[in-house]
XYZ file of C-alpha atoms in Angstrom:
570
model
C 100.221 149.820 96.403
C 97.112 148.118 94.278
C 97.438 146.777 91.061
C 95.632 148.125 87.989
C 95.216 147.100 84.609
C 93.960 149.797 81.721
C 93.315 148.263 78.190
C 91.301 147.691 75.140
C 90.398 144.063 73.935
C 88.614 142.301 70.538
C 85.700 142.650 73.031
C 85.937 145.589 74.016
C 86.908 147.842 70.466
C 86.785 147.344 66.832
C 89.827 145.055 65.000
C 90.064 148.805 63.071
C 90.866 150.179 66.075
C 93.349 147.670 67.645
C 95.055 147.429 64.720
C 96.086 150.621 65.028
C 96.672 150.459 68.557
C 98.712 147.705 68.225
C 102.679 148.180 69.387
C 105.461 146.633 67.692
C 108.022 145.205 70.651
C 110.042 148.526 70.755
C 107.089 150.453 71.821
C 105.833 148.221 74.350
C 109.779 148.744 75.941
C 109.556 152.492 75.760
C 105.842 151.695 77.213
C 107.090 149.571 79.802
C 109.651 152.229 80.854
C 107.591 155.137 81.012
C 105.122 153.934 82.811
C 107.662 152.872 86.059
C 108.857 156.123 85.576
C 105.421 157.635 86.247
C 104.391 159.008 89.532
C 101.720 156.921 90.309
C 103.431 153.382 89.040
C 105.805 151.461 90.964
C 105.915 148.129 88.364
C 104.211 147.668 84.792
C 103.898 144.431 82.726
C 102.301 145.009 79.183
C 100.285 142.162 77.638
C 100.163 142.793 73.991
C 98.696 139.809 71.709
C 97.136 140.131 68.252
C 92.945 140.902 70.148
C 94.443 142.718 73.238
C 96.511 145.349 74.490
C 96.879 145.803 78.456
C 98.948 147.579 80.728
C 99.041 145.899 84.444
C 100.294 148.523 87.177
C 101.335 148.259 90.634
C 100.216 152.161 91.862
C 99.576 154.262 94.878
C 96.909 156.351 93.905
C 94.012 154.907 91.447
C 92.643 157.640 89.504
C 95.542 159.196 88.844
C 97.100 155.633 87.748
C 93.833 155.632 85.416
C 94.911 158.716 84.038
C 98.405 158.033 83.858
C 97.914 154.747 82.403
C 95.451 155.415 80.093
C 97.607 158.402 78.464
C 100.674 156.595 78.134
C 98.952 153.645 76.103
C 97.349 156.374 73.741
C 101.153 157.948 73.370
C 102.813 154.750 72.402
C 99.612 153.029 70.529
C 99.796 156.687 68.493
C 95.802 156.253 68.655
C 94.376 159.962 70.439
C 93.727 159.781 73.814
C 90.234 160.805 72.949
C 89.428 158.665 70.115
C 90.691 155.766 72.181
C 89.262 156.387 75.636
C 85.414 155.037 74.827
C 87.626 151.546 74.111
C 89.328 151.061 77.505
C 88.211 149.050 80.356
C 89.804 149.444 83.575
C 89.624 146.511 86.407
C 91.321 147.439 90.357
C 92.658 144.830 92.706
C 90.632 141.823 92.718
C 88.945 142.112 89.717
C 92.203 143.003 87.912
C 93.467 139.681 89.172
C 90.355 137.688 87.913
C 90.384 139.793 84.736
C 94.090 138.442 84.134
C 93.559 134.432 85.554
C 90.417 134.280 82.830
C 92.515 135.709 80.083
C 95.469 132.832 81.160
C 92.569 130.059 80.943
C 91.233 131.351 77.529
C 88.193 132.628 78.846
C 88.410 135.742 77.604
C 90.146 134.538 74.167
C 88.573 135.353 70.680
C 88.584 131.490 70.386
C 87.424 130.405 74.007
C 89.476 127.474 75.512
C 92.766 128.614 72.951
C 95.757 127.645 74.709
C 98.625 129.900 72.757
C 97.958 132.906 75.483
C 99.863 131.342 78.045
C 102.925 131.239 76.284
C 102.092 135.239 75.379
C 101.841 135.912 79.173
C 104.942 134.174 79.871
C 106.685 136.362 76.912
C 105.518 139.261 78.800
C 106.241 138.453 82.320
C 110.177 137.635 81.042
C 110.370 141.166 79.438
C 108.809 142.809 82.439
C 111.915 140.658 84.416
C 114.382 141.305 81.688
C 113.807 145.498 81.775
C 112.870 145.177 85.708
C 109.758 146.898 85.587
C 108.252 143.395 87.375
C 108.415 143.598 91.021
C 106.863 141.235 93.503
C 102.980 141.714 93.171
C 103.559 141.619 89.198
C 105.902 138.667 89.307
C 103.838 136.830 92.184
C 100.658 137.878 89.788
C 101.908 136.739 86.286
C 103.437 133.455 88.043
C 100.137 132.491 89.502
C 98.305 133.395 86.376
C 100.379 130.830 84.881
C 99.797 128.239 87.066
C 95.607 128.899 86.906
C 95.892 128.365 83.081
C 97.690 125.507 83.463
C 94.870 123.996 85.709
C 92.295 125.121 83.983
C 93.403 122.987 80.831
C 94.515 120.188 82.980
C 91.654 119.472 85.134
C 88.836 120.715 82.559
C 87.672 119.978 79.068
C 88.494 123.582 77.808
C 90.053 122.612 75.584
C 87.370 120.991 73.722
C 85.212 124.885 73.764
C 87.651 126.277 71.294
C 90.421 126.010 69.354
C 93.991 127.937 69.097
C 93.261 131.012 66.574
C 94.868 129.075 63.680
C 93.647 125.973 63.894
C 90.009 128.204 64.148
C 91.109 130.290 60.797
C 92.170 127.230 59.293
C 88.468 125.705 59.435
C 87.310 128.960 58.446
C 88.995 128.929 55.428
C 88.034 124.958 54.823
C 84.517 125.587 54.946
C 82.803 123.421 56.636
C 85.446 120.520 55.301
C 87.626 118.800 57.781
C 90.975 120.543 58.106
C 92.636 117.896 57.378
C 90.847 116.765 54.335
C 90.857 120.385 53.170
C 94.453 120.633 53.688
C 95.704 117.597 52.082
C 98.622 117.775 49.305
C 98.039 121.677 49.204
C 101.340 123.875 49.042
C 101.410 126.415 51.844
C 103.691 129.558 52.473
C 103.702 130.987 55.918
C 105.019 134.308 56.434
C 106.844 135.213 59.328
C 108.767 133.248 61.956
C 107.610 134.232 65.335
C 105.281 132.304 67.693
C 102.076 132.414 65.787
C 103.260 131.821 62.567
C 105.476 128.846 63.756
C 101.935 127.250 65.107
C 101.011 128.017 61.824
C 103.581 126.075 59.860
C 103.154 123.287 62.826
C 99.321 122.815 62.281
C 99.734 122.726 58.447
C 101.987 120.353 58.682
C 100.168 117.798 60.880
C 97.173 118.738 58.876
C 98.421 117.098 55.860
C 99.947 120.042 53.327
C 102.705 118.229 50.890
C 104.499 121.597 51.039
C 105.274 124.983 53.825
C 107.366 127.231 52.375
C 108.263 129.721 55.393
C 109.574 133.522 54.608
C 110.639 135.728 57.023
C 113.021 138.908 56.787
C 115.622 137.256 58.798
C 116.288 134.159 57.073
C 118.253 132.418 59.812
C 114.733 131.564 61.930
C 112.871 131.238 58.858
C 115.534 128.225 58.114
C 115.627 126.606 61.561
C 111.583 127.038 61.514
C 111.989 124.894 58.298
C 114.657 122.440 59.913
C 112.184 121.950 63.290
C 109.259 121.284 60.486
C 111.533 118.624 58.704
C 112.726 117.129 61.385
C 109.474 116.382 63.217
C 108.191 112.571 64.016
C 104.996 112.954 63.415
C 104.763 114.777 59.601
C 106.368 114.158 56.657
C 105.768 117.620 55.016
C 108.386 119.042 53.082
C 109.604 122.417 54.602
C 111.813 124.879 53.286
C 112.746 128.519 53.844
C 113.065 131.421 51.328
C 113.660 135.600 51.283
C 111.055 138.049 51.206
C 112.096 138.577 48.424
C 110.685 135.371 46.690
C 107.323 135.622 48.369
C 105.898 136.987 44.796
C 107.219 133.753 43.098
C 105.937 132.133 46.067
C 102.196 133.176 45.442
C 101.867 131.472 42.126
C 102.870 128.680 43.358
C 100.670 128.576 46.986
C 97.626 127.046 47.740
C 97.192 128.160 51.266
C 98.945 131.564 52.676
C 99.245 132.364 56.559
C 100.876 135.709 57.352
C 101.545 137.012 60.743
C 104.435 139.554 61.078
C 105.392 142.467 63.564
C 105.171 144.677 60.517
C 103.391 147.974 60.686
C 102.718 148.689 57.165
C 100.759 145.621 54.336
C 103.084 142.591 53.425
C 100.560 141.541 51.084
C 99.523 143.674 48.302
C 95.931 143.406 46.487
C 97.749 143.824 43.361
C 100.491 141.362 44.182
C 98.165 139.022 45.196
C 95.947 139.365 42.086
C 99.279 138.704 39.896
C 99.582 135.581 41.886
C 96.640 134.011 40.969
C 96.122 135.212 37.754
C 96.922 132.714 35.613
C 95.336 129.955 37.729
C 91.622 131.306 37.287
C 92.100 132.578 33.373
C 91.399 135.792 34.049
C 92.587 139.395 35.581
C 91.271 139.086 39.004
C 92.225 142.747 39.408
C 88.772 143.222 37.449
C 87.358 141.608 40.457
C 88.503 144.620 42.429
C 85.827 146.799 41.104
C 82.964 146.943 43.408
C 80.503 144.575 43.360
C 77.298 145.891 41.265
C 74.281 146.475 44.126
C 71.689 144.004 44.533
C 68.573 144.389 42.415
C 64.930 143.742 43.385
C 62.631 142.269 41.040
C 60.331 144.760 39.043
C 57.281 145.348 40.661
C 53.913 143.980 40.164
C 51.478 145.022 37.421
C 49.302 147.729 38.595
C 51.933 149.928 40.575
C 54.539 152.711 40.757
C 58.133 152.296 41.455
C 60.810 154.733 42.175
C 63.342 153.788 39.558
C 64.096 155.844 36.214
C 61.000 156.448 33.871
C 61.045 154.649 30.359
C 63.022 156.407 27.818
C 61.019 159.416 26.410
C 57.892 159.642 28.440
C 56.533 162.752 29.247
C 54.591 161.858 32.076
C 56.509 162.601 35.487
C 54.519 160.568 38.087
C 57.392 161.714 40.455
C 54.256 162.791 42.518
C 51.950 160.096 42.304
C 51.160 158.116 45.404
C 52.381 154.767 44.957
C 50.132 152.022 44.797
C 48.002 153.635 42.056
C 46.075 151.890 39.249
C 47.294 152.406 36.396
C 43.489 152.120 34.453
C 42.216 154.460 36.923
C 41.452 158.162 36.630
C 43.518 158.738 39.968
C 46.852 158.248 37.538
C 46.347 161.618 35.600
C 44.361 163.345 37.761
C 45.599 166.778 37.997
C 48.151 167.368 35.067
C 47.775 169.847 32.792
C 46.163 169.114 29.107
C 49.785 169.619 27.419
C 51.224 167.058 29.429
C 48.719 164.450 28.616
C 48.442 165.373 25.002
C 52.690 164.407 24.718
C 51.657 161.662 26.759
C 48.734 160.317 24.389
C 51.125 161.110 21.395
C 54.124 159.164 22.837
C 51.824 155.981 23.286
C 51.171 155.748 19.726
C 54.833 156.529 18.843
C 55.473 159.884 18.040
C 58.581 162.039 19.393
C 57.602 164.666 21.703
C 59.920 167.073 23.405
C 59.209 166.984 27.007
C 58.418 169.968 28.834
C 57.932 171.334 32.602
C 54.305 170.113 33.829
C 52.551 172.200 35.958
C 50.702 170.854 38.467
C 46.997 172.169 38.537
C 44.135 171.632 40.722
C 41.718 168.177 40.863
C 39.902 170.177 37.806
C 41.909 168.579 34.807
C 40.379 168.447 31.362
C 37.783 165.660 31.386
C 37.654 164.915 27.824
C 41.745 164.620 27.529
C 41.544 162.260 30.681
C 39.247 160.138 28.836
C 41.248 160.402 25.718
C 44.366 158.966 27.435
C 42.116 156.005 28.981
C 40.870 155.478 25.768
C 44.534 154.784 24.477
C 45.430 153.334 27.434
C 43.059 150.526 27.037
C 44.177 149.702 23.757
C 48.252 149.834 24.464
C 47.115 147.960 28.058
C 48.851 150.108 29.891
C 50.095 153.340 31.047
C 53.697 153.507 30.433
C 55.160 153.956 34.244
C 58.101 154.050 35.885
C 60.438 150.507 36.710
C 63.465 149.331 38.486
C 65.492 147.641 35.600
C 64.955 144.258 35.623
C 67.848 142.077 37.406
C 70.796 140.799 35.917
C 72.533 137.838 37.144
C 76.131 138.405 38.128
C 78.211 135.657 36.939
C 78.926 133.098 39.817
C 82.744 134.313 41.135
C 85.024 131.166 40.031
C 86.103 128.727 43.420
C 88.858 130.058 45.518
C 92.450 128.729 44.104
C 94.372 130.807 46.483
C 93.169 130.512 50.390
C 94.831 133.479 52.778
C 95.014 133.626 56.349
C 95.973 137.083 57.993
C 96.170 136.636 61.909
C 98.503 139.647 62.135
C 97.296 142.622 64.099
C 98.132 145.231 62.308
C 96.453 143.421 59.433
C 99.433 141.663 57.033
C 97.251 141.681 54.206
C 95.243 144.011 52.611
C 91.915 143.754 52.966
C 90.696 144.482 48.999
C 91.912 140.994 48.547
C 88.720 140.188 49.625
C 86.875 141.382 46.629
C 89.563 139.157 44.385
C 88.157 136.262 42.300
C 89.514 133.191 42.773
C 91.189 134.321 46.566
C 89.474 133.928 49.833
C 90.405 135.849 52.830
C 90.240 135.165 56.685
C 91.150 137.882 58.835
C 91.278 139.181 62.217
C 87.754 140.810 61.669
C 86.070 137.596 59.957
C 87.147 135.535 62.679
C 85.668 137.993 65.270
C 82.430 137.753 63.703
C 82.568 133.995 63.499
C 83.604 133.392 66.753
C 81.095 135.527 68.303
C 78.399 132.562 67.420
C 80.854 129.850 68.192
C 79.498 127.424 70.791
C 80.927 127.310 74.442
C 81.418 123.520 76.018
C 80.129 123.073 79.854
C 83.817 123.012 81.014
C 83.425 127.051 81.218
C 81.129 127.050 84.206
C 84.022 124.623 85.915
C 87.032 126.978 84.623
C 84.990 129.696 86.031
C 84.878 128.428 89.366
C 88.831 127.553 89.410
C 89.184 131.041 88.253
C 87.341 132.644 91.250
C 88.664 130.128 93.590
C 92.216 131.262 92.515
C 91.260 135.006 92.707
C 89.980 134.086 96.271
C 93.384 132.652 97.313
C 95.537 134.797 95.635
C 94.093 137.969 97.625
C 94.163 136.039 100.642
C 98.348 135.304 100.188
C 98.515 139.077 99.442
C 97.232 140.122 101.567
C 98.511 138.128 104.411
C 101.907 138.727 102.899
C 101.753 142.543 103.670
C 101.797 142.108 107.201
C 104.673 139.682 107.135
C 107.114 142.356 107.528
C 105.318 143.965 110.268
C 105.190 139.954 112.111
C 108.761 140.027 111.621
C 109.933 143.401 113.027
C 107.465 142.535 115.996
C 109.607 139.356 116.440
C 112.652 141.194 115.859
C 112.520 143.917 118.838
C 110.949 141.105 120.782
C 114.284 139.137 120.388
C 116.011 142.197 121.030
C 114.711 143.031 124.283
C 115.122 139.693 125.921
C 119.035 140.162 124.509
C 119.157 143.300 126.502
C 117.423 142.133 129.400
C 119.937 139.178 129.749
C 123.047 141.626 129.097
C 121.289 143.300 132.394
C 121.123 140.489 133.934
C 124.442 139.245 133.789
C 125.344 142.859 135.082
C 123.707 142.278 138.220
C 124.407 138.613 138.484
C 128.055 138.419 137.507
C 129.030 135.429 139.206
C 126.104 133.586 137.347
C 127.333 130.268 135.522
C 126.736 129.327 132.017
C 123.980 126.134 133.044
C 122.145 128.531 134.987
C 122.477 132.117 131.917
C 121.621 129.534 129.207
C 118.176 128.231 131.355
C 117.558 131.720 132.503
C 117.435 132.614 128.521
C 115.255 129.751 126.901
C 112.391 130.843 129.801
C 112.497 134.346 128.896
C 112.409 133.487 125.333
C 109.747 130.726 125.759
C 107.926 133.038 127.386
C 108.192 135.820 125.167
C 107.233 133.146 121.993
C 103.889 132.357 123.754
C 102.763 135.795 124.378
C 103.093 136.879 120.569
C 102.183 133.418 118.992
C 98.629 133.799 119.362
C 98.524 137.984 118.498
C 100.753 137.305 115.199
C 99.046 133.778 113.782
C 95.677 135.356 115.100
C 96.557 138.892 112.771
C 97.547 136.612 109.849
C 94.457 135.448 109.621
C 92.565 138.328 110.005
C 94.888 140.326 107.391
C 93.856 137.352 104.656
C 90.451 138.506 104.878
C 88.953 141.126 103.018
C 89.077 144.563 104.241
C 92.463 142.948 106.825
C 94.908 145.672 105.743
C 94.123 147.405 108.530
C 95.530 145.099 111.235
C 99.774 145.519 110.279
C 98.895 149.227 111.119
C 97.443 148.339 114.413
C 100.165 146.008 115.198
C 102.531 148.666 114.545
C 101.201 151.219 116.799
C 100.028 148.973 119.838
C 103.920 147.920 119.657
C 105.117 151.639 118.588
C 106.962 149.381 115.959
C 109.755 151.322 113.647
C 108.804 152.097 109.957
C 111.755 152.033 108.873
C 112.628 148.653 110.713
C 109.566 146.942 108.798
C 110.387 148.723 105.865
C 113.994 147.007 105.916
C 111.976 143.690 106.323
C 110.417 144.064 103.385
C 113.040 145.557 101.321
C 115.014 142.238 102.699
C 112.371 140.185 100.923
C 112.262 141.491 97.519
C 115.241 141.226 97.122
C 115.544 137.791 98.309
C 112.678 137.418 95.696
C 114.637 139.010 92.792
C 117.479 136.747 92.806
C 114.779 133.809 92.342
C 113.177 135.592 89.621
C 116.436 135.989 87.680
C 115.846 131.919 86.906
C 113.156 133.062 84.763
C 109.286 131.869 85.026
C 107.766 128.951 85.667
């Protein structure tokens, strides 16, 4: 068996697209299931976090585990397996395990260095135990994954490269102002009770907000999420919990909003949050929905044509003209028919003319109606041409009153809200884009190197461990036959005392001991190397071992393993 992970990642697709990949906890059961009920899977863990969506497989056979895997996230994300193929990455044995330790030490984090994925790997190495999908690569895997994150932040300054994805949208929202001076005094309602939105409440609080107001549809956690915030040393915020239902109410009061809920459909309306902050700004900010007006150049210069609507009435269509033209030169007119020029001359000095088809002729226009028109033209100054209207300043939008943060994936709150006077919005997608230019600290080269020093010894204990069975069952028919050789003995030698059957046993058995301690520590070794698989199969046919005695071994060991998983992870 060889582990495999299949999945899509911030990096790897479009928020659009993992937001609507994204599985609520009930699908990534039903995911979990059906994938250990697959052919080529023999465990499954799913790692599912607001940027990512992977599905780690112990299988047998790998393309047909790429297949398998790959079809059964596209059933349960609901996203076609076609549409979402060009979005999956796939990483086999080693590089599955390195793919997983940088993802524990933030490496591979929207926010490099963020710290909050550790507790999401732990959430989904306890369901993967709780359903017992896990097995022992997966548990051994997930285990050690914890352990390298743990490091990483220990030993390192990771830390200091990034931030958790909150305290990241919170100085997003802030502007360039300190969090904390930002924050200060402002009332904040955080939506949702779960893991991210707790951090939430937790950050505003030590950041300085008079006020968190938490809803969440089951009031019970949104009350002991309020009861943890009151209760804490090091804030004096004052925290309270409220229905869903009161969210509305909740808006006109808010300064800062933080949603993140497992909900699949918007919490946050643009409507709803236009009535919020209605009154605050003096104005419908629903008008502000409208879409913004496109940007307008400046007219151009003096002297040339433009491609924007001709002035109201001419007759002249210099649709054809080359650009760039003069407008006191012949080259203007030059091949339009006389009855076009004569409307032209006549709208100059004022007159209404009806407008008619022109008919482009050859370079051989009417001289003296050329020079007519230049004769007019030099006393208006110009001919009348074509221009792009001239710009008009859009009133400056008023400053945000109402600051929202959606870190939900699907998206909590709909995105129109952007367009909303008097709101601004940080998303998923903003924080993508602003994280992409976000600086990484020198403590990544060092995590790096942990990171492939742990992939290094992680393969080498796997690997070594797969021929532990085989050591075993060697040992155990060893054993055996020096039992039956003694029963033997004692059949020829009955009148053999106890002093002399108990020596006679410890030589055989010393003997026996020396002769395989050098085969079995020598073929651990080798087997920790790459490419060392190879050597329990030797060992088992140079010793015409049983299968189904080293298959016992190892059955043996799992569940030994099992019963110490139970206690949970580390």
């Amino acid at each position: 068996m060889s582990l495999l992970v299949v999945g899509l990642s911030h990096r790897s697709a479009p928020v659009s697209v993992l937001e609507r990949a994204s599985l609520s906890a009930d699908a990534q059961v039903k995911l979990l299931q059906d994938t250990v009920a697959a052919e080529p899977a023999d465990e499954a863990a799913v790692l599912a976090t607001c940027n990512r969506i992977e599905l780690y497989a112990d299988v047998d056979k790998f393309h047909a585990g790429v297949a398998e895997l790959s079809t059964l996230l596209a059933q349960h994300s609901g996203v076609g397996l076609e549409e979402l193929t060009p979005y999956l990455y796939v990483h086999y044995e080693d590089r599955a395990v390195h793919h997983l330790f940088s993802v524990a030490c933030g490496l591979d984090s929207m926010v490099v260095g963020e710290g909050q994925i550790l507790g999401q790997i732990k959430d989904s190495l306890a369901r993967a135990q709780e359903l017992h999908t896990a097995g022992r690569l997966l548990n051994d895997l997930f285990q050690q994954a914890l352990r390298v994150g743990k490091r990483a932040h220990s030993e390192t300054g990771i830390d200091r490269a990034g931030q958790s994805l909150v305290t990241f949208g919170l100085e997003q929202l802030a502007l360039g102002t300190p969090v904390e001076a930002w924050a200060r005094d402002k009332k904040a309602l955080v939506i949702g009770a779960g893991s991210m939105s707790s951090l939430a409440a937790a950050t505003l609080a030590r950041s300085g907000v008079a006020e968190v107001v938490i809803a969440n549809r089951t009031q019970e956690r949104a009350e002991r999420l309020a009861q943890i915030l009151s209760d804490g040393d090091d804030t004096d915020v004052l925290a309270r919990a409220v229905p869903m239902g009161s969210v509305p109410f909740e808006l006109t009061r808010a300064d800062v909003v933080v949603s993140c809920t497992g909900a699949t459909g918007l919490v946050l309306t643009a409507d709803a949050i236009a009535a919020g902050v209605e009154t605050r700004i003096g104005q419908q900010p629903a008008e502000a929905l409208a879409a913004p007006a496109p940007a307008t150049e400046a007219a151009p210069a003096a002297g040339t044509a433009s491609a924007a609507a001709p002035e109201e009435g001419c007759p002249l269509d210099l649709s054809a003209v080359q650009p760039g033209f003069s407008v006191m030169g012949e080259a203007a007119v030059a091949g339009m028919d006389a009855a076009t020029l004569e409307q032209h001359a006549a709208w100059v000095a004022g007159a209404t003319t009806d407008r008619r088809e022109t008919v482009r002729t050859g370079p051989e226009a009417d001289a003296e109606l050329i020079g007519a028109l230049a004769a007019t033209a030099s006393v208006v100054g110009r001919i009348p041409e074509r221009r792009r209207p001239e710009p008009v300043a859009e009133p400056p939008r008023p400053e945000p009153v109402l600051f929202l943060l959606d870190l939900a994936m699907p998206r909590d709150i709909d995105a129109a809200a952007h367009r909303l006077a008097g709101v601004r919005l940080v998303d998923i997608e903003s924080l993508a884009e602003a994280s992409a230019d976000a600086p990484m600290a020198a403590d990544v080269d060092q995590v790096r190197r942990i990171v492939s020093d742990e992939v290094a010894a992680f393969g080498a204990a796997q690997r070594a461990a797969r021929i532990t069975p085989t050591v075993v069952a060697l040992r155990t028919m060893a054993a055996d036959v020096v039992a039956g050789e003694i029963a033997r003995l004692e059949g020829r030698l009955p009148g053999l005392d106890d002093k002399h059957r108990a020596e006679i046993t410890r030589t055989v058995r010393r003997v026996v001991d020396k002769l395989l301690h050098a085969p079995t520590v020598r073929v651990k070794q080798l087997a920790a190397e790459p490419g060392g698989a190879g050597y329990a199969d030797a060992l088992r046919t140079l010793f015409d071992l049983d299968p189904e005695t080293v298959a016992s071994v190892s059955r043996a060991e799992e569940s030994t393993e099992k019963n110490a998983e139970n206690r949970g992870p580390a």
